[in-house]
């Protein structure tokens, strides 16, 4: 059984139902989707691609994205999703490392000929039309069923963002992703066949993976006409089709909330456009989620995971976010919630000994969503997987009820004058200062202190910020040693395609300046 069987099942049960949309236009029923993916699979096999081989997908969000993923799985191939923002040289490095011979690309992100490939298919070309053309009608009978693979076989070779050194290929199996999909129903949200997921965030990442639970439920999947995040378009799309679910990094949530506030929309209006917004992938600050709930109402669920255990670590459920009467409501809002159903989670010291509630250590995860290891990298695999536990590199603490609060990535921790400082804590405080829109705190090397705290601050439109006022704000709220020694006022923060602030780029700027 593989992920391809999920599509076969829907194509048998509901061949005529709408499955895929591009904007408001239907691009495939379940029958058509399966027939195209099966036809693609047959042609890939005829072209000499064998089960287990890797196929790169280097595309912006596109109506054919899911047909290609499922075509590859139907043929028993391993998909290598590539972030559409990567430089061609980075993609070529991945092609070489993954030993991939074929790639599906969109012309806007890929140069005409990436090195190392036998075939590069532009999904908007006649060649792609021919590969995906289903036999007359859309009868599945003309095509073979999915290639049988073991659930332990690889489905998804996901290259991590690699903030230090080369990216690593995270090996995820059909079982990993099947478990991830089923977990959604218990820990994130119920999905009905009339539901809609919109893929506005990059499909090479979490949003694309959420295609799996939505296919399991026979729901519709929409790629916005723009292919990306345009808040006005998304609100309108929801009004036209019915309330949408989506996965969004906190920066995207912020843009949706800003739009709703600027357009004077009520939470009822927001409910007409959005059913559920799952957020995660980077820290959501307390001030931001409080505002999001106020402006858009209770349509949020948080997840914490990482490429190595995709979308599954903890979840902060809708009812936890809504439970304002709970005595520890604010702490919970600032947490990432409790362990999701298929995993155990603990916080440990550097020797792997579990720490009691309240103590800070590294977050360890064990369960069926955890990767099989890093591709052709036994050394890194042995470092991340120890005694069956995934060492996430995230630092946090559990409370007595099992809620996990993240402090930072272990490498983002800053040590100033011998004291540990978690940038996240300082960021949370600065975000409550009037006029502050965004902030990122990093350490700068310092002869006297080892490191000093530096805050990069983006002002709200029209706001006038000054360092003295921010310093006074911090002095009222956190220990003196934690407050920034330096403020840098900037127009925007550098972010990757997934909305994560690139702290390495900020540290680099500081090094260059000194
Ligand atoms: P990636 O492997 O690119 O998905 O990045 C995963 C990392 O993003 C995690 O290890 C965390 O450091 C961070 N992350 C993911 N979800 C959250 C969340 N809900 N809150 C804070 N940080 C998160």
PDB file of C-alpha atoms in Angstrom, residues 11-144:
ATOM      1  CA  UNK A  11     -11.289   7.539  -8.201  1.00  0.00           C
ATOM      2  CA  UNK A  12     -13.289   4.346  -7.666  1.00  0.00           C
ATOM      3  CA  UNK A  13     -15.658   5.754  -5.063  1.00  0.00           C
ATOM      4  CA  UNK A  14     -16.266   9.219  -6.508  1.00  0.00           C
ATOM      5  CA  UNK A  15     -14.895   9.452 -10.060  1.00  0.00           C
ATOM      6  CA  UNK A  16     -17.153  12.342 -11.061  1.00  0.00           C
ATOM      7  CA  UNK A  17     -16.590  14.535  -8.025  1.00  0.00           C
ATOM      8  CA  UNK A  18     -14.464  17.639  -8.316  1.00  0.00           C
ATOM      9  CA  UNK A  19     -10.963  17.021  -6.975  1.00  0.00           C
ATOM     10  CA  UNK A  20      -8.717  19.824  -8.231  1.00  0.00           C
ATOM     11  CA  UNK A  21      -9.364  23.475  -8.967  1.00  0.00           C
ATOM     12  CA  UNK A  22      -7.264  26.295 -10.368  1.00  0.00           C
ATOM     13  CA  UNK A  23      -8.850  29.382  -8.904  1.00  0.00           C
ATOM     14  CA  UNK A  24     -12.569  28.737  -9.331  1.00  0.00           C
ATOM     15  CA  UNK A  25     -12.063  26.618 -12.463  1.00  0.00           C
ATOM     16  CA  UNK A  26     -12.285  22.831 -12.094  1.00  0.00           C
ATOM     17  CA  UNK A  27      -9.091  21.236 -13.419  1.00  0.00           C
ATOM     18  CA  UNK A  28      -9.834  17.580 -12.562  1.00  0.00           C
ATOM     19  CA  UNK A  29     -12.370  15.219 -11.080  1.00  0.00           C
ATOM     20  CA  UNK A  30     -10.998  12.347  -9.001  1.00  0.00           C
ATOM     21  CA  UNK A  31     -11.424  10.114 -12.059  1.00  0.00           C
ATOM     22  CA  UNK A  32      -9.451  12.500 -14.263  1.00  0.00           C
ATOM     23  CA  UNK A  33      -6.758  13.071 -11.679  1.00  0.00           C
ATOM     24  CA  UNK A  34      -6.214   9.311 -11.261  1.00  0.00           C
ATOM     25  CA  UNK A  35      -6.350   8.663 -15.010  1.00  0.00           C
ATOM     26  CA  UNK A  36      -3.734  11.366 -15.677  1.00  0.00           C
ATOM     27  CA  UNK A  37      -1.464  10.273 -12.846  1.00  0.00           C
ATOM     28  CA  UNK A  38      -1.751   6.637 -13.934  1.00  0.00           C
ATOM     29  CA  UNK A  39      -0.992   7.590 -17.554  1.00  0.00           C
ATOM     30  CA  UNK A  40       2.033   9.592 -16.427  1.00  0.00           C
ATOM     31  CA  UNK A  41       3.194   6.644 -14.334  1.00  0.00           C
ATOM     32  CA  UNK A  42       2.948   4.289 -17.308  1.00  0.00           C
ATOM     33  CA  UNK A  43       4.991   6.642 -19.492  1.00  0.00           C
ATOM     34  CA  UNK A  44       7.616   7.188 -16.814  1.00  0.00           C
ATOM     35  CA  UNK A  45       8.046   3.445 -16.514  1.00  0.00           C
ATOM     36  CA  UNK A  46       8.178   3.065 -20.296  1.00  0.00           C
ATOM     37  CA  UNK A  47      10.893   5.730 -20.318  1.00  0.00           C
ATOM     38  CA  UNK A  48      12.962   3.487 -18.075  1.00  0.00           C
ATOM     39  CA  UNK A  49      12.347   4.930 -14.622  1.00  0.00           C
ATOM     40  CA  UNK A  50      12.293   2.140 -12.073  1.00  0.00           C
ATOM     41  CA  UNK A  51      10.498   2.066  -8.714  1.00  0.00           C
ATOM     42  CA  UNK A  52      12.669   3.701  -6.074  1.00  0.00           C
ATOM     43  CA  UNK A  53      14.270   6.190  -8.485  1.00  0.00           C
ATOM     44  CA  UNK A  54      14.103   9.876  -7.596  1.00  0.00           C
ATOM     45  CA  UNK A  55      12.185  12.509  -9.546  1.00  0.00           C
ATOM     46  CA  UNK A  56      12.736  16.189  -8.796  1.00  0.00           C
ATOM     47  CA  UNK A  57       9.769  18.562  -8.650  1.00  0.00           C
ATOM     48  CA  UNK A  58      11.034  22.141  -8.961  1.00  0.00           C
ATOM     49  CA  UNK A  59       7.812  24.060  -9.461  1.00  0.00           C
ATOM     50  CA  UNK A  60       5.906  26.994  -8.144  1.00  0.00           C
ATOM     51  CA  UNK A  61       2.389  26.069  -7.026  1.00  0.00           C
ATOM     52  CA  UNK A  62       0.653  24.838 -10.135  1.00  0.00           C
ATOM     53  CA  UNK A  63      -2.613  23.029 -10.966  1.00  0.00           C
ATOM     54  CA  UNK A  64      -0.584  20.041 -12.193  1.00  0.00           C
ATOM     55  CA  UNK A  65       1.507  19.769  -9.024  1.00  0.00           C
ATOM     56  CA  UNK A  66      -0.623  17.063  -7.426  1.00  0.00           C
ATOM     57  CA  UNK A  67      -1.092  15.127 -10.678  1.00  0.00           C
ATOM     58  CA  UNK A  68       2.691  14.884 -10.913  1.00  0.00           C
ATOM     59  CA  UNK A  69       3.216  13.881  -7.292  1.00  0.00           C
ATOM     60  CA  UNK A  70       0.641  11.128  -7.560  1.00  0.00           C
ATOM     61  CA  UNK A  71       1.925  10.078 -10.991  1.00  0.00           C
ATOM     62  CA  UNK A  72       5.378   9.600  -9.495  1.00  0.00           C
ATOM     63  CA  UNK A  73       3.977   7.623  -6.547  1.00  0.00           C
ATOM     64  CA  UNK A  74       1.770   5.583  -8.901  1.00  0.00           C
ATOM     65  CA  UNK A  75       5.011   4.529 -10.647  1.00  0.00           C
ATOM     66  CA  UNK A  76       6.685   3.766  -7.302  1.00  0.00           C
ATOM     67  CA  UNK A  77       9.095   6.685  -7.643  1.00  0.00           C
ATOM     68  CA  UNK A  78      10.460   8.923  -4.904  1.00  0.00           C
ATOM     69  CA  UNK A  79       9.537  12.611  -5.125  1.00  0.00           C
ATOM     70  CA  UNK A  80      12.224  15.194  -4.362  1.00  0.00           C
ATOM     71  CA  UNK A  81      10.283  18.432  -3.759  1.00  0.00           C
ATOM     72  CA  UNK A  82      12.433  21.497  -4.285  1.00  0.00           C
ATOM     73  CA  UNK A  83      11.748  24.954  -2.892  1.00  0.00           C
ATOM     74  CA  UNK A  84      10.886  27.168  -5.880  1.00  0.00           C
ATOM     75  CA  UNK A  85      13.112  29.952  -4.532  1.00  0.00           C
ATOM     76  CA  UNK A  86      16.356  27.966  -4.688  1.00  0.00           C
ATOM     77  CA  UNK A  87      19.195  29.079  -6.917  1.00  0.00           C
ATOM     78  CA  UNK A  88      19.789  26.805  -9.945  1.00  0.00           C
ATOM     79  CA  UNK A  89      23.199  25.867  -8.490  1.00  0.00           C
ATOM     80  CA  UNK A  90      21.496  24.701  -5.268  1.00  0.00           C
ATOM     81  CA  UNK A  91      18.977  22.671  -7.274  1.00  0.00           C
ATOM     82  CA  UNK A  92      21.759  21.101  -9.298  1.00  0.00           C
ATOM     83  CA  UNK A  93      23.484  20.134  -6.064  1.00  0.00           C
ATOM     84  CA  UNK A  94      20.255  18.421  -4.941  1.00  0.00           C
ATOM     85  CA  UNK A  95      19.805  16.686  -8.326  1.00  0.00           C
ATOM     86  CA  UNK A  96      23.326  15.322  -8.008  1.00  0.00           C
ATOM     87  CA  UNK A  97      22.990  14.291  -4.364  1.00  0.00           C
ATOM     88  CA  UNK A  98      19.610  12.617  -4.920  1.00  0.00           C
ATOM     89  CA  UNK A  99      20.912  10.987  -8.143  1.00  0.00           C
ATOM     90  CA  UNK A 100      17.772  12.091  -9.932  1.00  0.00           C
ATOM     91  CA  UNK A 101      17.507  11.785 -13.721  1.00  0.00           C
ATOM     92  CA  UNK A 102      14.164  13.482 -14.312  1.00  0.00           C
ATOM     93  CA  UNK A 103      12.737  16.774 -13.140  1.00  0.00           C
ATOM     94  CA  UNK A 104       9.371  18.458 -13.536  1.00  0.00           C
ATOM     95  CA  UNK A 105       9.722  22.232 -13.511  1.00  0.00           C
ATOM     96  CA  UNK A 106       7.867  25.452 -14.146  1.00  0.00           C
ATOM     97  CA  UNK A 107       9.625  27.755 -16.573  1.00  0.00           C
ATOM     98  CA  UNK A 108       9.499  30.714 -14.212  1.00  0.00           C
ATOM     99  CA  UNK A 109      11.696  29.066 -11.575  1.00  0.00           C
ATOM    100  CA  UNK A 110      13.961  26.746 -13.587  1.00  0.00           C
ATOM    101  CA  UNK A 111      16.571  27.663 -16.199  1.00  0.00           C
ATOM    102  CA  UNK A 112      16.053  25.897 -19.565  1.00  0.00           C
ATOM    103  CA  UNK A 113      18.515  23.113 -18.800  1.00  0.00           C
ATOM    104  CA  UNK A 114      19.505  22.133 -15.272  1.00  0.00           C
ATOM    105  CA  UNK A 115      22.766  20.212 -15.129  1.00  0.00           C
ATOM    106  CA  UNK A 116      22.791  16.508 -14.346  1.00  0.00           C
ATOM    107  CA  UNK A 117      19.383  15.607 -15.767  1.00  0.00           C
ATOM    108  CA  UNK A 118      18.340  13.271 -18.544  1.00  0.00           C
ATOM    109  CA  UNK A 119      14.915  14.851 -18.899  1.00  0.00           C
ATOM    110  CA  UNK A 120      13.605  18.210 -17.782  1.00  0.00           C
ATOM    111  CA  UNK A 121       9.881  18.577 -18.344  1.00  0.00           C
ATOM    112  CA  UNK A 122       8.297  21.996 -18.253  1.00  0.00           C
ATOM    113  CA  UNK A 123       4.809  21.260 -16.936  1.00  0.00           C
ATOM    114  CA  UNK A 124       3.304  23.899 -19.236  1.00  0.00           C
ATOM    115  CA  UNK A 125       4.798  22.332 -22.376  1.00  0.00           C
ATOM    116  CA  UNK A 126       3.330  20.052 -25.012  1.00  0.00           C
ATOM    117  CA  UNK A 127       5.656  17.326 -23.703  1.00  0.00           C
ATOM    118  CA  UNK A 128       3.922  17.536 -20.336  1.00  0.00           C
ATOM    119  CA  UNK A 129       0.488  17.449 -22.027  1.00  0.00           C
ATOM    120  CA  UNK A 130       1.531  14.253 -23.764  1.00  0.00           C
ATOM    121  CA  UNK A 131       2.870  12.646 -20.589  1.00  0.00           C
ATOM    122  CA  UNK A 132      -0.303  13.401 -18.647  1.00  0.00           C
ATOM    123  CA  UNK A 133      -2.821  12.700 -21.437  1.00  0.00           C
ATOM    124  CA  UNK A 134      -5.282  10.080 -20.276  1.00  0.00           C
ATOM    125  CA  UNK A 135      -6.868   7.647 -22.713  1.00  0.00           C
ATOM    126  CA  UNK A 136     -10.279   8.658 -24.068  1.00  0.00           C
ATOM    127  CA  UNK A 137     -12.946   9.292 -21.469  1.00  0.00           C
ATOM    128  CA  UNK A 138     -11.333   9.034 -18.104  1.00  0.00           C
ATOM    129  CA  UNK A 139     -11.848   5.382 -17.505  1.00  0.00           C
ATOM    130  CA  UNK A 140      -9.328   4.037 -15.080  1.00  0.00           C
ATOM    131  CA  UNK A 141      -9.710   0.611 -16.663  1.00  0.00           C
ATOM    132  CA  UNK A 142      -7.237   1.455 -19.397  1.00  0.00           C
ATOM    133  CA  UNK A 143      -4.431   1.989 -16.889  1.00  0.00           C
ATOM    134  CA  UNK A 144      -2.631  -0.238 -14.458  1.00  0.00           C
TER     135      UNK A 144
END
